[in-house]
Coordinates of C-alpha atoms and ligand atoms in Angstrom, one line a residue:
M1 CA 137.2 125.4 189.9
T2 CA 134.0 127.1 188.8
P3 CA 131.0 125.0 189.7
T4 CA 129.0 123.7 186.8
I5 CA 125.3 123.2 186.2
T6 CA 124.0 120.2 184.2
L7 CA 121.5 121.2 181.5
N8 CA 118.5 119.2 180.4
D9 CA 120.5 117.7 177.6
G10 CA 123.3 116.6 179.9
V11 CA 125.7 119.3 178.8
R12 CA 127.6 121.0 181.7
I13 CA 128.0 124.7 181.8
P14 CA 130.3 126.7 184.2
Q15 CA 128.0 128.8 186.4
L16 CA 130.3 131.9 186.0
G17 CA 131.5 133.2 182.7
F18 CA 132.8 136.4 181.1
G19 CA 130.3 138.5 179.0
V20 CA 131.6 140.7 176.1
F21 CA 128.6 142.9 175.3
Q22 CA 129.8 146.4 174.5
I23 CA 133.4 145.4 174.5
D24 CA 135.1 147.2 171.6
P25 CA 135.8 144.6 168.9
A26 CA 139.4 145.9 168.6
R27 CA 140.0 145.2 172.3
T28 CA 138.0 142.0 172.8
A29 CA 140.9 139.6 172.2
D30 CA 142.9 141.4 175.0
K31 CA 140.0 141.4 177.4
V32 CA 139.1 137.7 176.8
K33 CA 142.8 136.8 177.1
A34 CA 142.8 138.5 180.5
A35 CA 139.7 136.6 181.6
L36 CA 141.1 133.3 180.5
E37 CA 144.4 134.0 182.4
I38 CA 142.4 134.7 185.5
G39 CA 140.6 131.4 185.1
Y40 CA 137.3 132.0 183.3
R41 CA 136.4 129.2 181.0
H42 CA 133.0 130.3 179.8
I43 CA 132.6 133.2 177.3
D44 CA 129.2 134.8 176.3
T45 CA 129.2 136.6 173.0
A46 CA 126.7 137.2 170.2
Q47 CA 126.6 138.0 166.5
M48 CA 125.1 141.4 167.5
Y49 CA 128.2 142.3 169.6
G50 CA 130.4 142.3 166.5
N51 CA 133.3 140.9 168.5
E52 CA 133.2 137.1 167.8
E53 CA 136.6 137.4 166.0
G54 CA 138.3 138.8 169.1
V55 CA 136.8 136.0 171.2
G56 CA 138.1 133.5 168.7
K57 CA 141.6 135.0 168.6
A58 CA 141.9 134.9 172.4
I59 CA 140.8 131.3 172.5
A60 CA 143.2 130.3 169.7
D61 CA 146.1 132.1 171.4
S62 CA 145.4 130.7 174.8
G63 CA 146.3 127.1 174.0
I64 CA 143.5 126.0 176.4
A65 CA 142.0 122.6 175.3
R66 CA 138.7 123.1 173.5
D67 CA 136.9 120.7 175.9
E68 CA 137.8 123.0 178.9
L69 CA 136.0 125.9 177.3
F70 CA 132.4 126.8 177.1
V71 CA 131.5 129.3 174.3
T72 CA 128.1 130.8 173.7
T73 CA 126.9 132.8 170.7
K74 CA 123.5 134.1 169.7
L75 CA 121.5 134.4 166.5
N76 CA 121.0 137.9 165.4
N77 CA 117.5 139.4 165.0
D78 CA 117.7 139.6 161.2
G79 CA 118.6 135.9 161.0
H80 CA 115.3 134.3 162.0
G81 CA 114.2 131.3 159.8
R82 CA 115.1 127.7 159.8
D83 CA 117.9 127.7 157.1
E84 CA 119.1 131.2 158.0
A85 CA 119.7 130.2 161.7
L86 CA 122.0 127.4 160.6
K87 CA 123.8 129.6 158.0
R88 CA 124.3 132.4 160.6
L89 CA 125.8 129.8 162.9
E90 CA 128.3 128.7 160.3
E91 CA 129.3 132.4 159.8
S92 CA 129.8 132.7 163.6
L93 CA 131.9 129.6 163.7
D94 CA 134.1 131.0 160.9
R95 CA 134.6 134.2 162.9
L96 CA 135.2 132.3 166.1
G97 CA 137.6 129.9 164.4
L98 CA 135.7 127.0 166.0
E99 CA 134.2 123.7 164.8
F100 CA 131.3 124.0 167.2
V101 CA 130.0 126.3 169.9
D102 CA 128.8 124.9 173.3
L103 CA 125.6 126.9 173.3
Y104 CA 123.6 128.7 170.5
L105 CA 120.8 131.0 171.5
I106 CA 118.0 132.8 169.7
H107 CA 118.8 136.3 170.9
W108 CA 115.3 137.8 171.0
P109 CA 111.9 136.1 170.3
Q110 CA 110.6 139.0 168.1
P111 CA 106.9 137.9 168.7
E112 CA 105.6 140.3 166.0
L113 CA 107.9 138.7 163.4
D114 CA 106.5 135.4 164.6
R115 CA 109.3 133.2 163.2
Y116 CA 110.8 132.0 166.4
V117 CA 109.2 128.5 166.1
E118 CA 110.7 127.7 162.7
T119 CA 114.0 129.4 163.9
W120 CA 114.1 127.0 166.8
E121 CA 113.8 124.1 164.3
G122 CA 117.0 125.5 162.7
L123 CA 118.7 125.4 166.1
E124 CA 117.6 121.7 166.5
D125 CA 119.2 121.0 163.1
A126 CA 122.4 122.8 164.2
K127 CA 122.6 120.6 167.2
K128 CA 122.0 117.4 165.2
E129 CA 124.8 118.4 162.9
G130 CA 127.2 118.9 165.8
R131 CA 127.7 122.6 165.2
T132 CA 126.5 123.4 168.8
R133 CA 126.4 121.1 171.8
S134 CA 123.4 122.7 173.4
I135 CA 120.6 125.0 172.2
G136 CA 118.6 127.6 174.1
V137 CA 116.8 131.0 173.9
S138 CA 117.1 134.4 175.3
N139 CA 114.5 137.0 176.3
F140 CA 111.7 134.5 176.0
H141 CA 108.5 134.7 178.0
P142 CA 106.4 131.8 179.1
Q143 CA 104.0 132.1 176.2
H144 CA 106.9 131.8 173.8
L145 CA 108.3 128.8 175.6
D146 CA 104.9 127.2 175.7
R147 CA 104.7 127.5 171.9
L148 CA 108.1 125.8 171.5
A149 CA 106.9 123.0 173.8
A150 CA 103.6 122.6 171.8
E151 CA 105.0 122.8 168.3
T152 CA 108.6 121.4 168.5
S153 CA 110.3 118.4 170.0
T154 CA 113.1 120.0 172.1
V155 CA 112.8 122.1 175.3
P156 CA 115.5 124.8 175.4
S157 CA 118.3 124.0 177.8
I158 CA 118.6 127.7 178.8
N159 CA 116.7 131.0 178.8
Q160 CA 119.0 134.0 179.1
I161 CA 117.1 136.9 180.6
E162 CA 117.6 140.3 182.2
L163 CA 117.9 139.5 185.9
H164 CA 119.4 141.4 188.8
P165 CA 118.1 142.5 192.2
H166 CA 115.9 145.2 190.6
L167 CA 114.3 142.7 188.3
S168 CA 114.5 139.4 190.1
Q169 CA 112.1 137.5 187.7
A170 CA 110.6 135.2 190.3
A171 CA 107.8 134.0 188.1
L172 CA 109.9 133.3 185.1
R173 CA 112.5 131.5 187.3
E174 CA 109.8 129.3 188.7
Y175 CA 108.5 128.5 185.2
H176 CA 112.1 127.5 184.2
H177 CA 112.4 125.4 187.3
N178 CA 109.1 123.6 186.5
H179 CA 110.2 122.9 182.9
G180 CA 113.8 121.9 183.3
I181 CA 115.2 125.1 181.8
A182 CA 118.3 126.7 183.3
T183 CA 118.3 130.5 184.0
E184 CA 121.1 132.7 182.7
A185 CA 121.1 136.2 184.1
W186 CA 122.1 139.0 181.8
S187 CA 123.2 142.4 183.2
P188 CA 123.7 140.5 186.5
I189 CA 125.1 143.5 188.4
G190 CA 122.6 145.9 186.7
Q191 CA 125.4 147.2 184.5
G192 CA 127.1 148.5 187.6
K193 CA 124.9 151.6 187.8
G194 CA 123.0 152.7 191.0
L195 CA 122.4 149.2 192.2
L196 CA 125.9 148.7 193.6
E197 CA 125.6 151.9 195.6
E198 CA 122.4 151.0 197.4
S199 CA 122.7 150.6 201.1
T200 CA 121.2 147.1 201.2
I201 CA 124.1 145.9 199.1
T202 CA 126.9 148.1 200.5
D203 CA 125.9 147.2 204.1
I204 CA 126.1 143.5 203.4
A205 CA 129.4 144.0 201.5
Q206 CA 131.0 145.8 204.4
R207 CA 129.9 143.2 206.9
V208 CA 131.1 140.2 204.9
G209 CA 134.2 141.9 203.7
K210 CA 133.5 141.7 200.0
T211 CA 132.7 144.2 197.3
P212 CA 129.1 145.1 196.2
A213 CA 129.6 143.4 192.9
Q214 CA 130.7 140.2 194.6
V215 CA 127.7 140.3 196.9
V216 CA 125.2 140.6 194.0
L217 CA 127.0 137.9 192.1
A218 CA 126.9 135.6 195.1
W219 CA 123.1 136.3 195.5
H220 CA 122.8 135.0 191.9
L221 CA 124.8 131.8 192.7
H222 CA 122.5 131.2 195.7
H223 CA 119.5 131.3 193.4
G224 CA 121.2 128.9 190.9
N225 CA 121.5 131.5 188.2
I226 CA 124.3 131.3 185.6
V227 CA 126.2 134.7 185.4
F228 CA 128.7 136.3 183.1
P229 CA 129.5 139.9 184.3
K230 CA 131.3 142.1 181.8
S231 CA 134.1 144.5 182.5
N232 CA 136.9 146.1 180.6
T233 CA 139.0 146.5 183.7
V234 CA 141.3 143.7 184.6
S235 CA 141.0 144.3 188.4
R236 CA 137.2 144.0 188.1
I237 CA 137.4 140.9 185.9
Q238 CA 139.5 139.5 188.7
E239 CA 137.1 140.7 191.4
N240 CA 134.1 139.2 189.6
F241 CA 135.8 135.8 189.6
Q242 CA 136.3 135.7 193.4
I243 CA 132.7 135.0 194.3
F244 CA 132.7 131.4 195.5
D245 CA 133.7 132.2 199.1
V246 CA 131.2 135.0 199.7
E247 CA 129.1 134.0 202.8
L248 CA 125.6 135.3 202.6
G249 CA 123.1 134.4 205.3
G250 CA 119.4 133.8 204.8
D251 CA 118.6 137.3 205.9
D252 CA 121.0 138.8 203.4
I253 CA 119.4 136.8 200.6
A254 CA 115.9 137.9 201.7
A255 CA 117.0 141.5 201.9
I256 CA 118.3 141.5 198.4
D257 CA 115.2 139.6 197.2
R258 CA 113.2 142.5 198.6
M259 CA 115.0 145.0 196.3
N260 CA 112.9 143.7 193.3
A261 CA 111.1 146.6 191.6
D262 CA 110.3 144.9 188.3
Q263 CA 112.6 147.5 186.8
R264 CA 114.2 146.8 183.4
I265 CA 117.4 148.2 182.1
G266 CA 116.9 146.8 178.6
P267 CA 113.9 146.6 176.3
N268 CA 110.8 144.6 176.8
P269 CA 111.1 141.4 174.7
E270 CA 107.5 141.7 173.6
N271 CA 108.4 144.6 171.3
F272 CA 112.1 144.5 170.6
G273 CA 113.8 143.5 167.4
Ligands
NAD1 P1 126.7 143.8 183.8 O1 125.6 143.7 184.8 O2 127.6 142.6 183.7 O3 127.5 145.1 184.1 C1 128.7 145.4 183.4 C2 129.2 146.8 183.9 O4 129.2 146.9 185.3 C3 130.6 147.2 183.4 O5 130.5 147.8 182.1 C4 131.1 148.1 184.5 O6 130.7 149.4 184.2 C5 130.4 147.6 185.7 N1 131.2 146.6 186.5 C6 131.7 145.4 186.1 N2 132.3 144.8 187.2 C7 132.3 145.7 188.2 C8 132.7 145.6 189.5 N3 133.4 144.6 190.0 N4 132.4 146.7 190.4 C9 131.8 147.8 189.9 N5 131.3 147.9 188.6 C10 131.5 146.8 187.8 O7 126.1 144.1 182.4 P2 126.0 143.6 180.9 O8 127.4 143.7 180.3 O9 124.9 144.3 180.2 O10 125.7 142.0 181.1 C11 126.6 141.0 181.2 C12 126.6 140.1 179.9 O11 125.3 139.6 179.7 C13 126.9 140.8 178.6 O12 128.3 141.1 178.5 C14 126.4 139.9 177.6 O13 127.3 138.8 177.5 C15 125.1 139.4 178.3 N6 123.9 140.2 177.8 C16 122.9 139.6 177.1 C17 121.8 140.2 176.7 C18 120.7 139.5 176.0 O14 119.8 140.1 175.4 N7 120.8 138.2 175.9 C19 121.6 141.6 176.9 C20 122.6 142.3 177.7 C21 123.8 141.6 178.1

Protein backbone atom coordinates (compact mmCIF):
# COMPACT_ATOMS: atom_id res chain seq x y z
CA MET A 1 0.00 0.00 0.00
CA THR A 2 1.24 3.47 -0.90
CA PRO A 3 1.53 5.70 2.21
CA THR A 4 -0.82 8.67 2.34
CA ILE A 5 -0.40 12.23 3.55
CA THR A 6 -3.30 14.00 5.26
CA LEU A 7 -3.83 17.49 3.85
CA ASN A 8 -4.94 20.57 5.80
CA ASP A 9 -8.57 19.90 4.82
CA GLY A 10 -8.48 16.29 6.01
CA VAL A 11 -8.25 14.80 2.49
CA ARG A 12 -5.71 11.98 2.19
CA ILE A 13 -3.41 11.80 -0.83
CA PRO A 14 -1.18 8.85 -1.83
CA GLN A 15 2.43 10.02 -1.56
CA LEU A 16 3.31 8.38 -4.89
CA GLY A 17 1.41 8.84 -8.13
CA PHE A 18 1.85 8.69 -11.90
CA GLY A 19 2.44 11.94 -13.82
CA VAL A 20 1.32 12.22 -17.44
CA PHE A 21 3.01 15.42 -18.67
CA GLN A 22 4.29 14.91 -22.23
CA ILE A 23 2.56 11.56 -22.62
CA ASP A 24 1.03 11.44 -26.10
CA PRO A 25 -2.76 11.84 -25.73
CA ALA A 26 -3.25 8.86 -28.07
CA ARG A 27 -1.16 6.65 -25.77
CA THR A 28 -2.23 8.04 -22.41
CA ALA A 29 -5.00 5.51 -21.75
CA ASP A 30 -2.55 2.63 -22.27
CA LYS A 31 0.11 4.15 -20.03
CA VAL A 32 -2.35 4.96 -17.24
CA LYS A 33 -3.82 1.45 -17.58
CA ALA A 34 -0.32 0.02 -17.06
CA ALA A 35 0.21 2.25 -14.02
CA LEU A 36 -3.12 1.23 -12.47
CA GLU A 37 -2.31 -2.44 -13.04
CA ILE A 38 1.02 -1.98 -11.28
CA GLY A 39 -0.81 -0.48 -8.32
CA TYR A 40 -0.68 3.31 -8.73
CA ARG A 41 -3.86 4.94 -7.44
CA HIS A 42 -2.94 8.62 -7.92
CA ILE A 43 -2.78 10.27 -11.36
CA ASP A 44 -1.51 13.82 -12.00
CA THR A 45 -2.77 15.45 -15.21
CA ALA A 46 -3.63 18.99 -16.37
CA GLN A 47 -5.74 20.77 -18.96
CA MET A 48 -2.44 21.87 -20.51
CA TYR A 49 -1.32 18.26 -21.15
CA GLY A 50 -4.24 17.59 -23.52
CA ASN A 51 -4.60 14.02 -22.27
CA GLU A 52 -7.40 14.13 -19.67
CA GLU A 53 -9.59 11.97 -21.93
CA GLY A 54 -7.00 9.20 -21.95
CA VAL A 55 -6.74 9.35 -18.16
CA GLY A 56 -10.54 9.12 -17.93
CA LYS A 57 -10.71 6.18 -20.31
CA ALA A 58 -8.14 4.18 -18.34
CA ILE A 59 -10.00 4.91 -15.11
CA ALA A 60 -13.36 3.89 -16.58
CA ASP A 61 -11.93 0.69 -18.05
CA SER A 62 -10.12 -0.24 -14.85
CA GLY A 63 -13.23 -0.89 -12.79
CA ILE A 64 -11.35 0.43 -9.74
CA ALA A 65 -13.71 2.00 -7.19
CA ARG A 66 -13.72 5.79 -7.43
CA ASP A 67 -12.89 6.22 -3.75
CA GLU A 68 -9.67 4.22 -4.21
CA LEU A 69 -8.39 6.69 -6.79
CA PHE A 70 -6.88 10.15 -6.44
CA VAL A 71 -7.09 12.31 -9.58
CA THR A 72 -5.52 15.75 -9.92
CA THR A 73 -6.01 18.21 -12.73
CA LYS A 74 -4.90 21.81 -13.17
CA LEU A 75 -6.47 25.00 -14.47
CA ASN A 76 -4.89 26.22 -17.69
CA ASN A 77 -3.17 29.59 -17.86
CA ASP A 78 -5.80 31.10 -20.15
CA GLY A 79 -8.55 30.19 -17.68
CA HIS A 80 -7.84 32.60 -14.81
CA GLY A 81 -10.89 34.34 -13.32
CA ARG A 82 -13.46 33.22 -10.75
CA ASP A 83 -16.21 31.98 -13.09
CA GLU A 84 -13.79 30.76 -15.72
CA ALA A 85 -11.96 28.54 -13.20
CA LEU A 86 -15.18 26.71 -12.40
CA LYS A 87 -16.22 26.45 -16.06
CA ARG A 88 -12.83 24.98 -16.97
CA LEU A 89 -13.16 22.42 -14.21
CA GLU A 90 -16.54 21.34 -15.59
CA GLU A 91 -14.88 20.85 -18.99
CA SER A 92 -12.09 18.81 -17.39
CA LEU A 93 -14.64 16.66 -15.58
CA ASP A 94 -16.40 15.99 -18.90
CA ARG A 95 -13.13 14.89 -20.49
CA LEU A 96 -12.21 12.78 -17.47
CA GLY A 97 -15.69 11.27 -17.27
CA LEU A 98 -15.76 12.03 -13.53
CA GLU A 99 -18.23 13.72 -11.19
CA PHE A 100 -15.41 15.28 -9.21
CA VAL A 101 -11.62 15.39 -9.05
CA ASP A 102 -9.69 14.89 -5.84
CA LEU A 103 -7.46 17.90 -6.34
CA TYR A 104 -7.74 20.97 -8.56
CA LEU A 105 -4.73 23.25 -8.86
CA ILE A 106 -4.03 26.68 -10.35
CA HIS A 107 -1.23 25.59 -12.69
CA TRP A 108 0.81 28.83 -12.69
CA PRO A 109 0.31 32.07 -10.72
CA GLN A 110 0.99 34.42 -13.67
CA PRO A 111 1.82 37.36 -11.37
CA GLU A 112 1.82 39.84 -14.24
CA LEU A 113 -1.77 38.93 -15.12
CA ASP A 114 -2.57 39.39 -11.44
CA ARG A 115 -5.78 37.37 -11.39
CA TYR A 116 -4.73 34.47 -9.18
CA VAL A 117 -6.57 35.77 -6.10
CA GLU A 118 -9.99 35.89 -7.83
CA THR A 119 -9.14 32.60 -9.54
CA TRP A 120 -8.53 31.06 -6.13
CA GLU A 121 -12.05 32.18 -5.12
CA GLY A 122 -13.30 30.17 -8.11
CA LEU A 123 -11.49 27.11 -6.74
CA GLU A 124 -13.13 27.73 -3.35
CA ASP A 125 -16.51 27.72 -5.15
CA ALA A 126 -15.61 24.47 -6.93
CA LYS A 127 -14.83 22.82 -3.62
CA LYS A 128 -18.08 24.06 -2.05
CA GLU A 129 -19.99 22.62 -5.00
CA GLY A 130 -18.34 19.23 -4.55
CA ARG A 131 -16.59 19.27 -7.92
CA THR A 132 -13.21 18.83 -6.26
CA ARG A 133 -12.40 17.38 -2.86
CA SER A 134 -9.34 19.54 -2.31
CA ILE A 135 -7.86 22.72 -3.82
CA GLY A 136 -4.30 23.84 -4.19
CA VAL A 137 -1.84 25.74 -6.33
CA SER A 138 1.26 25.08 -8.38
CA ASN A 139 4.40 27.11 -8.94
CA PHE A 140 3.44 29.67 -6.28
CA HIS A 141 6.09 31.62 -4.36
CA PRO A 142 5.70 32.82 -0.76
CA GLN A 143 4.53 36.28 -1.85
CA HIS A 144 1.69 34.71 -3.88
CA LEU A 145 0.72 32.42 -0.99
CA ASP A 146 0.84 35.38 1.40
CA ARG A 147 -1.67 37.23 -0.77
CA LEU A 148 -4.07 34.28 -0.77
CA ALA A 149 -3.77 34.14 3.03
CA ALA A 150 -4.46 37.88 3.39
CA GLU A 151 -7.27 38.19 0.83
CA THR A 152 -9.15 34.85 0.90
CA SER A 153 -10.40 32.41 3.51
CA THR A 154 -8.73 29.12 2.47
CA VAL A 155 -5.10 28.06 2.66
CA PRO A 156 -4.15 25.86 -0.33
CA SER A 157 -3.79 22.21 0.67
CA ILE A 158 -0.82 21.77 -1.67
CA ASN A 159 1.74 23.73 -3.65
CA GLN A 160 3.13 21.68 -6.56
CA ILE A 161 6.61 22.97 -7.41
CA GLU A 162 9.69 22.00 -9.39
CA LEU A 163 11.77 20.04 -6.89
CA HIS A 164 14.63 17.55 -7.34
CA PRO A 165 18.16 17.28 -5.94
CA HIS A 166 19.42 20.12 -8.17
CA LEU A 167 16.60 22.39 -6.92
CA SER A 168 15.80 21.24 -3.41
CA GLN A 169 13.66 24.27 -2.51
CA ALA A 170 14.57 24.29 1.19
CA ALA A 171 13.13 27.77 1.86
CA LEU A 172 9.83 27.10 0.10
CA ARG A 173 9.47 23.73 1.83
CA GLU A 174 9.97 25.42 5.17
CA TYR A 175 7.34 28.02 4.29
CA HIS A 176 4.93 25.20 3.40
CA HIS A 177 5.70 23.41 6.64
CA ASN A 178 5.03 26.56 8.68
CA HIS A 179 1.69 27.19 6.91
CA GLY A 180 0.26 23.65 6.76
CA ILE A 181 0.72 23.30 2.99
CA ALA A 182 1.88 19.94 1.59
CA THR A 183 4.69 19.92 -0.98
CA GLU A 184 4.33 18.15 -4.31
CA ALA A 185 7.54 17.77 -6.32
CA TRP A 186 7.29 18.05 -10.09
CA SER A 187 10.07 16.64 -12.28
CA PRO A 188 11.10 14.68 -9.16
CA ILE A 189 13.87 12.82 -11.00
CA GLY A 190 14.94 15.90 -12.94
CA GLN A 191 13.30 14.54 -16.10
CA GLY A 192 15.81 11.70 -16.01
CA LYS A 193 18.59 13.73 -17.59
CA GLY A 194 22.09 14.11 -16.11
CA LEU A 195 20.97 13.89 -12.51
CA LEU A 196 20.58 10.12 -12.52
CA GLU A 197 24.13 9.67 -13.82
CA GLU A 198 25.84 11.75 -11.14
CA SER A 199 28.19 9.75 -8.94
CA THR A 200 26.55 10.87 -5.68
CA ILE A 201 23.39 9.12 -6.82
CA THR A 202 24.92 6.16 -8.66
CA ASP A 203 27.28 5.34 -5.75
CA ILE A 204 24.38 5.23 -3.29
CA ALA A 205 22.28 3.22 -5.74
CA GLN A 206 25.02 0.63 -6.13
CA ARG A 207 25.53 0.33 -2.38
CA VAL A 208 21.85 -0.07 -1.48
CA GLY A 209 21.08 -2.28 -4.47
CA LYS A 210 18.53 0.05 -6.06
CA THR A 211 18.40 2.13 -9.25
CA PRO A 212 19.31 5.85 -9.36
CA ALA A 213 15.66 6.80 -9.94
CA GLN A 214 14.59 4.77 -6.90
CA VAL A 215 17.24 6.46 -4.75
CA VAL A 216 16.11 9.96 -5.77
CA LEU A 217 12.45 9.10 -5.23
CA ALA A 218 13.27 7.66 -1.79
CA TRP A 219 15.07 10.92 -0.94
CA HIS A 220 11.80 12.76 -1.72
CA LEU A 221 9.80 10.39 0.49
CA HIS A 222 12.26 11.02 3.31
CA HIS A 223 11.56 14.77 3.02
CA GLY A 224 7.79 14.20 3.02
CA ASN A 225 7.34 15.27 -0.60
CA ILE A 226 4.54 13.88 -2.76
CA VAL A 227 5.91 12.57 -6.10
CA PHE A 228 4.49 11.40 -9.45
CA PRO A 229 7.32 10.44 -11.79
CA LYS A 230 6.39 10.08 -15.43
CA SER A 231 7.47 7.35 -17.82
CA ASN A 232 6.25 5.82 -21.07
CA THR A 233 8.12 2.59 -20.37
CA VAL A 234 6.29 -0.07 -18.39
CA SER A 235 9.45 -1.44 -16.75
CA ARG A 236 10.27 2.08 -15.48
CA ILE A 237 6.69 2.71 -14.34
CA GLN A 238 7.13 -0.50 -12.34
CA GLU A 239 10.59 0.49 -11.09
CA ASN A 240 9.35 3.89 -9.91
CA PHE A 241 6.66 2.15 -7.84
CA GLN A 242 9.19 0.03 -5.90
CA ILE A 243 10.54 2.77 -3.65
CA PHE A 244 9.20 2.04 -0.20
CA ASP A 245 11.92 -0.41 0.80
CA VAL A 246 14.89 1.77 -0.23
CA GLU A 247 17.10 2.15 2.82
CA LEU A 248 18.89 5.50 2.83
CA GLY A 249 21.04 6.49 5.79
CA GLY A 250 21.38 9.99 7.22
CA ASP A 251 24.66 10.43 5.33
CA ASP A 252 22.98 9.51 2.05
CA ILE A 253 20.22 12.07 2.62
CA ALA A 254 22.81 14.73 3.52
CA ALA A 255 24.90 13.92 0.43
CA ILE A 256 21.88 14.29 -1.86
CA ASP A 257 20.84 17.49 -0.05
CA ARG A 258 24.28 18.90 -0.89
CA MET A 259 23.61 18.44 -4.63
CA ASN A 260 21.34 21.50 -4.59
CA ALA A 261 22.44 24.09 -7.15
CA ASP A 262 19.22 26.14 -7.33
CA GLN A 263 19.06 24.94 -10.92
CA ARG A 264 15.69 24.96 -12.70
CA ILE A 265 14.64 22.77 -15.60
CA GLY A 266 11.39 24.65 -16.15
CA PRO A 267 10.54 28.34 -16.29
CA ASN A 268 10.63 30.76 -13.39
CA PRO A 269 7.03 31.18 -12.17
CA GLU A 270 7.54 34.95 -11.84
CA ASN A 271 7.45 35.36 -15.58
CA PHE A 272 5.74 32.34 -17.11
CA GLY A 273 2.28 32.12 -18.63
P1 LIG B 1 10.23 13.37 -14.18
O1 LIG B 1 11.25 13.91 -13.25
O2 LIG B 1 9.15 12.52 -13.66
O3 LIG B 1 11.05 12.61 -15.31
C1 LIG B 1 10.42 11.87 -16.33
C2 LIG B 1 11.47 11.36 -17.33
O4 LIG B 1 12.50 10.66 -16.64
C3 LIG B 1 10.88 10.36 -18.32
O5 LIG B 1 10.42 11.02 -19.47
C4 LIG B 1 12.06 9.45 -18.62
O6 LIG B 1 12.83 10.01 -19.64
C5 LIG B 1 12.86 9.48 -17.34
N1 LIG B 1 12.60 8.33 -16.44
C6 LIG B 1 11.42 7.98 -15.84
N2 LIG B 1 11.60 6.93 -15.03
C7 LIG B 1 12.91 6.60 -15.11
C8 LIG B 1 13.70 5.60 -14.50
N3 LIG B 1 13.17 4.74 -13.62
N4 LIG B 1 15.03 5.55 -14.82
C9 LIG B 1 15.58 6.42 -15.68
N5 LIG B 1 14.88 7.42 -16.27
C10 LIG B 1 13.56 7.49 -16.00
O7 LIG B 1 9.67 14.61 -15.02
P2 LIG B 1 8.26 15.24 -15.38
O8 LIG B 1 7.44 14.34 -16.21
O9 LIG B 1 8.56 16.59 -15.90
O10 LIG B 1 7.54 15.41 -13.95
C11 LIG B 1 6.67 14.46 -13.39
C12 LIG B 1 5.25 14.96 -13.36
O11 LIG B 1 5.17 16.22 -12.69
C13 LIG B 1 4.66 15.27 -14.74
O12 LIG B 1 4.34 14.11 -15.47
C14 LIG B 1 3.50 16.13 -14.36
O13 LIG B 1 2.43 15.33 -13.87
C15 LIG B 1 4.10 16.98 -13.24
N6 LIG B 1 4.62 18.29 -13.71
C16 LIG B 1 4.00 19.42 -13.26
C17 LIG B 1 4.45 20.67 -13.65
C18 LIG B 1 3.78 21.89 -13.12
O14 LIG B 1 4.05 22.99 -13.60
N7 LIG B 1 2.92 21.78 -12.16
C19 LIG B 1 5.53 20.79 -14.53
C20 LIG B 1 6.15 19.63 -14.98
C21 LIG B 1 5.69 18.38 -14.55
